[in-house]
Tab-separated table of C-alpha atoms and ligand atoms in Angstrom:
chain	number	residue	atom	x	y	z
A	11	MET	CA	103.990	42.719	78.197
A	12	ALA	CA	101.842	45.911	77.868
A	13	HIS	CA	98.551	45.495	75.976
A	14	ARG	CA	98.756	47.890	73.090
A	15	ILE	CA	95.205	49.355	73.045
A	16	ALA	CA	93.587	51.206	70.263
A	17	LEU	CA	91.072	53.984	71.165
A	18	TYR	CA	88.718	54.464	68.873
A	19	PRO	CA	86.822	57.109	70.175
A	20	GLY	CA	84.472	58.317	66.929
A	21	ASP	CA	82.146	60.603	66.531
A	22	GLY	CA	79.388	61.925	68.710
A	23	ILE	CA	79.580	61.429	72.337
A	24	GLY	CA	82.159	58.294	71.355
A	25	PRO	CA	85.210	60.786	72.244
A	26	GLU	CA	83.520	61.484	75.812
A	27	VAL	CA	82.808	58.269	76.837
A	28	VAL	CA	86.199	56.926	75.761
A	29	ALA	CA	88.210	59.778	77.399
A	30	GLU	CA	86.551	58.548	80.841
A	31	ALA	CA	87.050	55.005	80.146
A	32	ARG	CA	90.845	55.346	79.271
A	33	LYS	CA	91.141	56.921	82.851
A	34	VAL	CA	89.591	54.518	84.644
A	35	LEU	CA	91.879	51.893	82.843
A	36	GLU	CA	94.970	53.882	83.734
A	37	ALA	CA	93.702	53.921	87.342
A	38	SER	CA	92.896	50.450	87.845
A	39	GLY	CA	96.560	48.985	87.339
A	40	ALA	CA	96.576	47.655	83.928
A	41	ASP	CA	99.486	47.835	81.768
A	42	CYS	CA	98.457	49.052	78.876
A	43	THR	CA	99.839	51.285	76.008
A	44	TYR	CA	97.329	53.560	74.134
A	45	THR	CA	97.284	54.944	70.566
A	46	THR	CA	94.340	57.002	69.599
A	47	ILE	CA	92.894	56.450	66.437
A	48	GLU	CA	91.474	59.936	64.762
A	49	TRP	CA	88.848	58.568	62.169
A	50	SER	CA	85.117	59.502	62.585
A	51	THR	CA	82.609	61.578	59.935
A	52	ALA	CA	84.629	64.486	60.111
A	53	LEU	CA	87.276	62.788	57.743
A	54	TYR	CA	84.130	62.415	55.012
A	55	ALA	CA	84.254	65.923	53.825
A	56	LYS	CA	88.211	65.951	53.318
A	57	THR	CA	88.279	61.878	52.059
A	58	GLY	CA	85.016	61.096	51.227
A	59	LYS	CA	85.584	58.313	53.792
A	60	CYS	CA	85.039	57.242	57.239
A	61	ALA	CA	88.230	55.678	58.112
A	62	PRO	CA	91.113	55.354	55.358
A	63	ASP	CA	91.389	52.123	52.942
A	64	ASP	CA	93.821	50.374	54.691
A	65	TYR	CA	92.078	50.610	58.130
A	66	LEU	CA	92.285	46.924	58.867
A	67	GLU	CA	96.065	46.853	58.381
A	68	GLN	CA	96.491	50.015	60.506
A	69	LEU	CA	94.625	48.183	63.574
A	70	LYS	CA	95.466	44.592	62.842
A	71	ASP	CA	98.714	44.548	65.206
A	72	PHE	CA	96.977	45.722	68.433
A	73	ASP	CA	95.903	43.942	71.124
A	74	ALA	CA	92.630	45.071	71.317
A	75	ILE	CA	90.366	48.008	70.108
A	76	LEU	CA	88.020	50.316	72.495
A	77	LEU	CA	85.770	52.172	70.290
A	78	GLY	CA	83.204	54.643	71.110
A	79	ALA	CA	80.472	55.012	68.933
A	80	LEU	CA	80.565	55.819	64.884
A	81	GLY	CA	77.694	57.895	63.212
A	82	ASN	CA	76.556	61.733	62.640
A	83	ALA	CA	74.386	61.964	59.969
A	84	ALA	CA	75.036	65.741	59.798
A	85	ASN	CA	78.150	64.832	58.381
A	86	ALA	CA	78.191	61.466	56.140
A	87	PRO	CA	75.325	58.715	55.789
A	88	ASP	CA	75.442	56.562	58.007
A	89	HIS	CA	75.697	53.197	55.880
A	90	LEU	CA	79.019	54.828	55.088
A	91	ALA	CA	80.048	55.754	58.893
A	92	VAL	CA	79.423	52.606	60.560
A	93	GLN	CA	81.429	51.082	57.844
A	94	PRO	CA	84.780	50.529	59.712
A	95	LEU	CA	82.563	48.970	62.468
A	96	LEU	CA	81.328	45.978	60.498
A	97	GLY	CA	84.438	46.080	58.885
A	98	MET	CA	86.438	45.198	61.548
A	99	ARG	CA	83.835	42.578	62.968
A	100	ARG	CA	83.814	41.061	59.486
A	101	GLY	CA	87.610	41.365	58.783
A	102	PHE	CA	88.919	40.470	61.887
A	103	ASP	CA	86.331	37.636	62.157
A	104	GLN	CA	85.253	39.285	65.531
A	105	TYR	CA	82.724	36.659	65.362
A	106	VAL	CA	81.016	36.659	68.784
A	107	ASN	CA	79.642	39.633	70.415
A	108	ILE	CA	78.801	39.378	73.727
A	109	ARG	CA	76.493	41.719	75.559
A	110	PRO	CA	75.248	40.807	78.711
A	111	ALA	CA	71.900	42.358	80.496
A	112	VAL	CA	72.064	42.279	84.421
A	113	LEU	CA	69.421	44.593	86.253
A	114	PHE	CA	72.219	46.068	89.033
A	115	GLU	CA	71.070	47.317	92.376
A	116	GLY	CA	70.493	51.237	92.023
A	117	ALA	CA	69.489	50.924	87.819
A	118	ASP	CA	65.571	52.083	87.393
A	119	CYS	CA	64.304	49.205	85.374
A	120	PRO	CA	61.149	50.062	83.848
A	121	LEU	CA	59.545	46.765	84.414
A	122	LYS	CA	57.253	46.360	87.674
A	123	ASN	CA	58.802	44.509	90.187
A	124	LYS	CA	61.929	43.499	89.566
A	125	LYS	CA	64.345	43.159	91.825
A	126	PRO	CA	68.359	43.540	91.258
A	127	GLY	CA	69.753	39.891	89.921
A	128	ASP	CA	66.167	39.309	88.538
A	129	ILE	CA	67.398	40.027	85.351
A	130	ASP	CA	70.874	37.937	84.304
A	131	MET	CA	71.328	36.987	80.976
A	132	MET	CA	74.345	36.901	78.373
A	133	VAL	CA	73.268	37.728	74.974
A	134	ILE	CA	75.374	35.779	71.980
A	135	ARG	CA	74.958	37.863	68.929
A	136	GLU	CA	76.544	36.189	65.768
A	137	ASN	CA	78.815	38.767	64.429
A	138	THR	CA	79.816	38.419	60.751
A	139	GLU	CA	77.229	36.871	58.833
A	140	GLY	CA	73.249	36.323	58.505
A	141	GLU	CA	71.575	39.050	57.851
A	142	TYR	CA	74.351	41.647	57.627
A	143	THR	CA	75.980	39.943	54.950
A	144	VAL	CA	77.326	42.254	51.995
A	145	LEU	CA	75.674	40.375	49.133
A	146	GLY	CA	73.073	42.108	46.869
A	147	GLY	CA	72.367	44.474	44.626
A	148	ARG	CA	69.802	47.239	43.014
A	149	HIS	CA	68.671	46.805	40.033
A	150	TYR	CA	67.376	49.583	37.634
A	151	THR	CA	67.996	52.335	40.397
A	152	GLY	CA	65.779	55.680	40.255
A	153	THR	CA	63.163	53.785	37.860
A	154	PRO	CA	59.690	52.502	38.813
A	155	ASN	CA	60.929	49.188	38.143
A	156	GLU	CA	63.508	49.506	40.773
A	157	ALA	CA	64.228	46.973	43.048
A	158	ALA	CA	66.602	45.795	45.838
A	159	MET	CA	68.071	41.871	47.085
A	160	GLN	CA	69.984	41.773	50.468
A	161	VAL	CA	71.002	38.398	50.575
A	162	ASN	CA	70.767	36.393	54.109
A	163	TYR	CA	73.588	34.471	54.107
A	164	PHE	CA	73.855	31.533	56.751
A	165	THR	CA	76.503	29.062	56.887
A	166	ARG	CA	77.067	25.726	58.820
A	167	MET	CA	80.299	26.433	60.043
A	168	GLY	CA	79.166	30.090	60.856
A	169	THR	CA	76.061	29.267	62.575
A	170	GLU	CA	77.767	26.358	64.279
A	171	ARG	CA	81.015	28.215	65.888
A	172	ILE	CA	78.511	30.733	67.559
A	173	ILE	CA	75.925	28.275	69.089
A	174	ARG	CA	79.051	26.161	70.015
A	175	TYR	CA	80.302	29.149	71.992
A	176	ALA	CA	76.813	30.067	73.607
A	177	PHE	CA	76.947	25.844	74.945
A	178	GLU	CA	80.235	26.786	76.173
A	179	LEU	CA	79.442	29.899	77.957
A	180	ALA	CA	76.281	28.359	79.325
A	181	ARG	CA	78.130	25.301	80.850
A	182	THR	CA	80.097	27.789	83.159
A	183	ARG	CA	77.188	29.429	84.593
A	184	LYS	CA	74.606	28.508	87.471
A	185	ARG	CA	71.640	27.653	85.737
A	186	LYS	CA	73.280	26.161	82.461
A	187	HIS	CA	70.820	27.372	80.353
A	188	LEU	CA	70.677	28.239	76.904
A	189	THR	CA	67.604	29.799	74.667
A	190	SER	CA	68.372	29.837	70.817
A	191	ILE	CA	66.494	32.580	68.733
A	192	THR	CA	65.030	31.435	65.821
A	193	LYS	CA	62.298	32.106	62.925
A	194	SER	CA	62.297	28.793	61.457
A	195	ASN	CA	58.049	29.414	61.114
A	196	ALA	CA	58.731	32.017	58.222
A	197	LEU	CA	62.379	32.160	57.245
A	198	VAL	CA	62.385	28.386	55.934
A	199	TYR	CA	65.832	27.953	54.729
A	200	SER	CA	68.368	30.130	57.231
A	201	MET	CA	66.744	29.179	60.039
A	202	VAL	CA	65.950	26.087	59.564
A	203	LEU	CA	69.459	25.525	59.173
A	204	TRP	CA	70.075	27.368	62.354
A	205	ASP	CA	67.553	24.840	64.486
A	206	ASP	CA	69.402	21.881	62.387
A	207	VAL	CA	72.794	23.004	63.765
A	208	LEU	CA	71.502	23.639	67.624
A	209	LYS	CA	70.335	20.404	67.670
A	210	ASP	CA	73.306	19.070	66.049
A	211	VAL	CA	75.509	20.738	68.724
A	212	ALA	CA	73.251	20.267	71.675
A	213	LYS	CA	74.203	16.250	71.976
A	214	ASP	CA	77.817	17.456	73.066
A	215	TYR	CA	76.035	19.622	76.067
A	216	GLN	CA	74.188	17.487	77.652
A	217	ASP	CA	74.670	18.758	80.441
A	218	VAL	CA	72.860	22.533	79.338
A	219	LYS	CA	68.982	22.841	78.748
A	220	TYR	CA	68.188	24.320	75.779
A	221	ASN	CA	64.943	25.585	74.271
A	222	SER	CA	64.269	27.249	71.198
A	223	MET	CA	62.094	30.579	71.090
A	224	LEU	CA	60.687	32.621	68.047
A	225	VAL	CA	62.190	36.005	67.901
A	226	ASP	CA	58.547	37.829	68.626
A	227	ALA	CA	57.708	35.541	71.340
A	228	ALA	CA	61.246	36.519	73.032
A	229	ALA	CA	60.879	40.152	72.232
A	230	MET	CA	57.794	39.887	73.857
A	231	ASN	CA	59.558	37.260	77.038
A	232	PHE	CA	62.317	40.111	77.641
A	233	VAL	CA	59.595	42.333	78.822
A	234	ARG	CA	57.121	40.005	80.471
A	235	ARG	CA	59.524	37.252	81.842
A	236	PRO	CA	63.091	38.429	81.872
A	237	GLU	CA	63.968	36.051	84.325
A	238	ILE	CA	63.467	32.870	82.376
A	239	PHE	CA	66.608	33.976	80.386
A	240	ASP	CA	70.116	32.841	81.119
A	241	VAL	CA	72.563	32.797	78.101
A	242	VAL	CA	70.616	33.550	74.764
A	243	VAL	CA	71.994	32.725	71.201
A	244	CYS	CA	70.878	34.564	68.176
A	245	SER	CA	71.717	35.765	64.388
A	246	ASN	CA	73.330	39.278	63.945
A	247	LEU	CA	70.195	41.140	63.186
A	248	PHE	CA	67.785	39.304	65.787
A	249	GLY	CA	70.655	40.129	68.335
A	250	ASP	CA	71.290	43.661	67.135
A	251	ILE	CA	67.231	44.504	67.830
A	252	LEU	CA	66.891	42.075	71.461
A	253	THR	CA	70.220	43.560	72.500
A	254	ASP	CA	68.523	47.245	72.292
A	255	LEU	CA	65.611	45.847	74.207
A	256	ALA	CA	67.444	44.182	76.681
A	257	ALA	CA	69.861	46.944	77.435
A	258	VAL	CA	66.184	49.277	78.066
A	259	ILE	CA	65.284	46.564	80.179
A	260	ILE	CA	68.251	46.950	82.939
A	261	GLY	CA	67.494	50.240	82.979
A	262	GLY	CA	68.801	51.969	80.006
A	263	MET	CA	71.723	52.349	77.730
A	264	GLY	CA	73.568	53.967	79.704
A	265	PHE	CA	75.528	50.504	81.055
A	266	ALA	CA	75.302	48.542	78.493
A	267	GLY	CA	78.863	47.190	77.416
A	268	SER	CA	79.935	44.617	74.921
A	269	ALA	CA	82.596	42.564	73.378
A	270	ASN	CA	83.193	41.583	69.972
A	271	LEU	CA	85.472	38.902	69.963
A	272	ASN	CA	87.923	36.880	68.188
A	273	PRO	CA	88.103	33.841	70.207
A	274	THR	CA	91.196	32.669	68.580
A	275	ARG	CA	93.047	35.589	68.698
A	276	LYS	CA	94.369	35.959	65.482
A	277	TYR	CA	92.748	39.583	65.134
A	278	PRO	CA	92.703	42.022	67.697
A	279	SER	CA	88.843	42.050	69.514
A	280	MET	CA	86.699	44.825	69.919
A	281	PHE	CA	85.108	46.530	72.994
A	282	GLU	CA	82.229	49.152	72.945
A	283	PRO	CA	79.156	50.333	74.562
A	284	VAL	CA	76.114	49.244	72.812
A	285	HIS	CA	74.271	52.806	72.420
A	286	GLY	CA	75.485	54.931	69.809
A	287	SER	CA	77.050	58.633	69.079
A	288	ALA	CA	73.892	60.547	70.162
A	289	PRO	CA	75.541	63.592	68.268
A	290	ASP	CA	72.293	65.825	69.447
A	291	ILE	CA	73.921	65.833	73.113
A	292	ALA	CA	77.763	65.618	72.223
A	293	GLY	CA	80.165	67.896	73.511
A	294	ARG	CA	78.067	68.484	76.296
A	295	GLY	CA	79.270	66.447	79.026
A	296	LYS	CA	75.621	64.955	79.647
A	297	ALA	CA	76.560	60.861	78.462
A	298	ASN	CA	76.705	58.476	80.676
A	299	PRO	CA	80.020	56.333	80.209
A	300	LEU	CA	79.708	53.597	82.200
A	301	ALA	CA	78.734	51.249	78.881
A	302	ALA	CA	82.316	52.737	77.753
A	303	ILE	CA	83.892	51.751	81.368
A	304	MET	CA	81.782	48.214	81.099
A	305	SER	CA	82.787	47.676	78.080
A	306	ALA	CA	86.861	48.338	79.177
A	307	ALA	CA	86.217	45.815	82.026
A	308	MET	CA	85.401	43.156	79.430
A	309	MET	CA	88.192	44.196	77.617
A	310	LEU	CA	90.857	44.041	80.329
A	311	GLU	CA	89.233	40.121	81.107
A	312	PHE	CA	89.356	39.076	77.414
A	313	LEU	CA	92.899	40.012	77.664
A	314	GLY	CA	93.778	37.891	80.854
A	315	ASP	CA	93.949	40.912	83.963
A	316	THR	CA	90.867	39.531	85.252
A	317	LYS	CA	91.817	41.399	88.502
A	318	GLN	CA	91.923	44.889	87.131
A	319	GLY	CA	88.499	44.079	84.943
A	320	GLU	CA	86.553	42.853	88.232
A	321	LYS	CA	87.967	45.715	90.058
A	322	ILE	CA	86.202	48.155	87.294
A	323	ARG	CA	83.054	46.071	87.396
A	324	ARG	CA	82.777	46.215	91.594
A	325	ALA	CA	83.198	50.111	91.152
A	326	VAL	CA	80.721	50.429	88.818
A	327	ARG	CA	77.989	47.957	90.727
A	328	ALA	CA	79.035	50.024	94.312
A	329	HIS	CA	78.563	52.948	91.999
A	330	LEU	CA	75.127	52.587	90.776
A	331	ALA	CA	73.903	51.041	94.379
A	332	GLU	CA	75.461	54.174	96.546
A	333	SER	CA	76.545	56.986	94.242
A	334	ASP	CA	74.382	60.091	94.029
A	335	VAL	CA	76.581	61.116	90.991
A	336	LYS	CA	74.060	60.766	87.836
A	337	THR	CA	74.245	61.849	84.478
A	338	PRO	CA	70.676	63.160	82.431
A	339	ASP	CA	69.744	59.567	81.406
A	340	ARG	CA	69.496	58.648	85.104
A	341	GLY	CA	67.546	61.594	86.165
A	342	GLY	CA	70.859	63.698	87.440
A	343	LYS	CA	72.782	66.612	86.503
A	344	ALA	CA	76.242	65.010	86.812
A	345	THR	CA	78.666	65.561	83.918
A	346	THR	CA	80.322	62.524	82.051
A	347	SER	CA	83.597	63.014	84.102
A	348	ASP	CA	81.765	63.607	87.569
A	349	VAL	CA	80.666	59.835	86.833
A	350	GLY	CA	84.319	58.920	85.612
A	351	LYS	CA	85.959	60.371	89.181
A	352	ASP	CA	83.076	58.725	91.148
A	353	ILE	CA	84.230	55.282	89.783
A	354	ILE	CA	88.002	56.146	89.847
A	355	ALA	CA	87.392	57.076	93.458
A	356	ARG	CA	86.241	53.554	94.166
A	357	LEU	CA	88.494	51.743	92.440
B	423	IPM	C1	75.200	47.749	66.948
B	423	IPM	C2	74.924	48.646	66.410
B	423	IPM	C3	75.464	48.770	64.964
B	423	IPM	C4	74.890	47.059	64.288
B	423	IPM	C5	75.273	49.664	63.765
B	423	IPM	C6	75.942	50.743	64.010
B	423	IPM	C7	75.573	49.084	61.965
B	423	IPM	O1	73.258	49.040	66.093
B	423	IPM	O2	76.142	47.834	67.242
B	423	IPM	O3	73.962	47.201	67.720
B	423	IPM	O4	73.743	47.322	63.807
B	423	IPM	O5	75.426	46.145	64.712
B	424	MG	MG1	72.342	47.763	67.883
């Protein structure tokens, strides 16, 4: 049966990159039907919301969601614009956020002396709790006594399932190595729980080597020695920060795709480029669609169409290695759809 895909282009460059990803999906031979979801910050002026109240209900029966990007500060406050994104991650229990960072041939790595393949890591970010938990409040708003509390909420269940997922993944990879990111020297409750759970879960994965690294040291090592990382597991906020860094060391946000997975498949999973909506370059054909296209490949693989997903990945790799068709982020003059066409020609 055809996969029912919700295309949710969103704001800024989202529509342009999702349009190319759709063309690539169609050309890959994958059997999908597409429904375009027209929610963005443009709705805010009319309704005071960036998506209808029942957005989860409207999305829950799709097999997957391909998201462009959310946010345009000119139209709506950012924390409201991204609410549906964070709401889907939590509401659909997409607790695994997978963000691969691979240095491909033809990519312009900003680090010295790195060859293709030297960087090959999978960052597994916890996606439903931790520092992103909506718990806290403001007090005495607007007065000199004003206070805000933002609660970091870590459960054993939530921590265990993400660490387990990362160990399972590490087990399937050549190096079978896992780095767990922590900050238990300073965050003495949440991160000490994280470390305790790590040690417990590790007992079930004797074939996987693992270590713990403080997040500040990890930031340094992503730049200094990125080749030491294989699978990396981290909390929601640490993962957010480290994956922008991971995207930049492989040559830019332009080709970093990601998956927000509900591994139980009870609800749809969501796939999106790591980059944001970049409203400053929107509508001008300047955006690099490769991150959205890579996200589409991850979507097909999750849905079981591994052949078509692989085909797209191979086309992207060949394009990066061989093609002069480059968007401005890669120093070229090509447009978003020029890149899409080049990928399709290689499929
Ligand atoms: C990301 C983004 C989001 C996040 C924003 C838009 C809320 O930065 O997917 O990395 O912080 O998770
Ligand atoms: Mg981010």
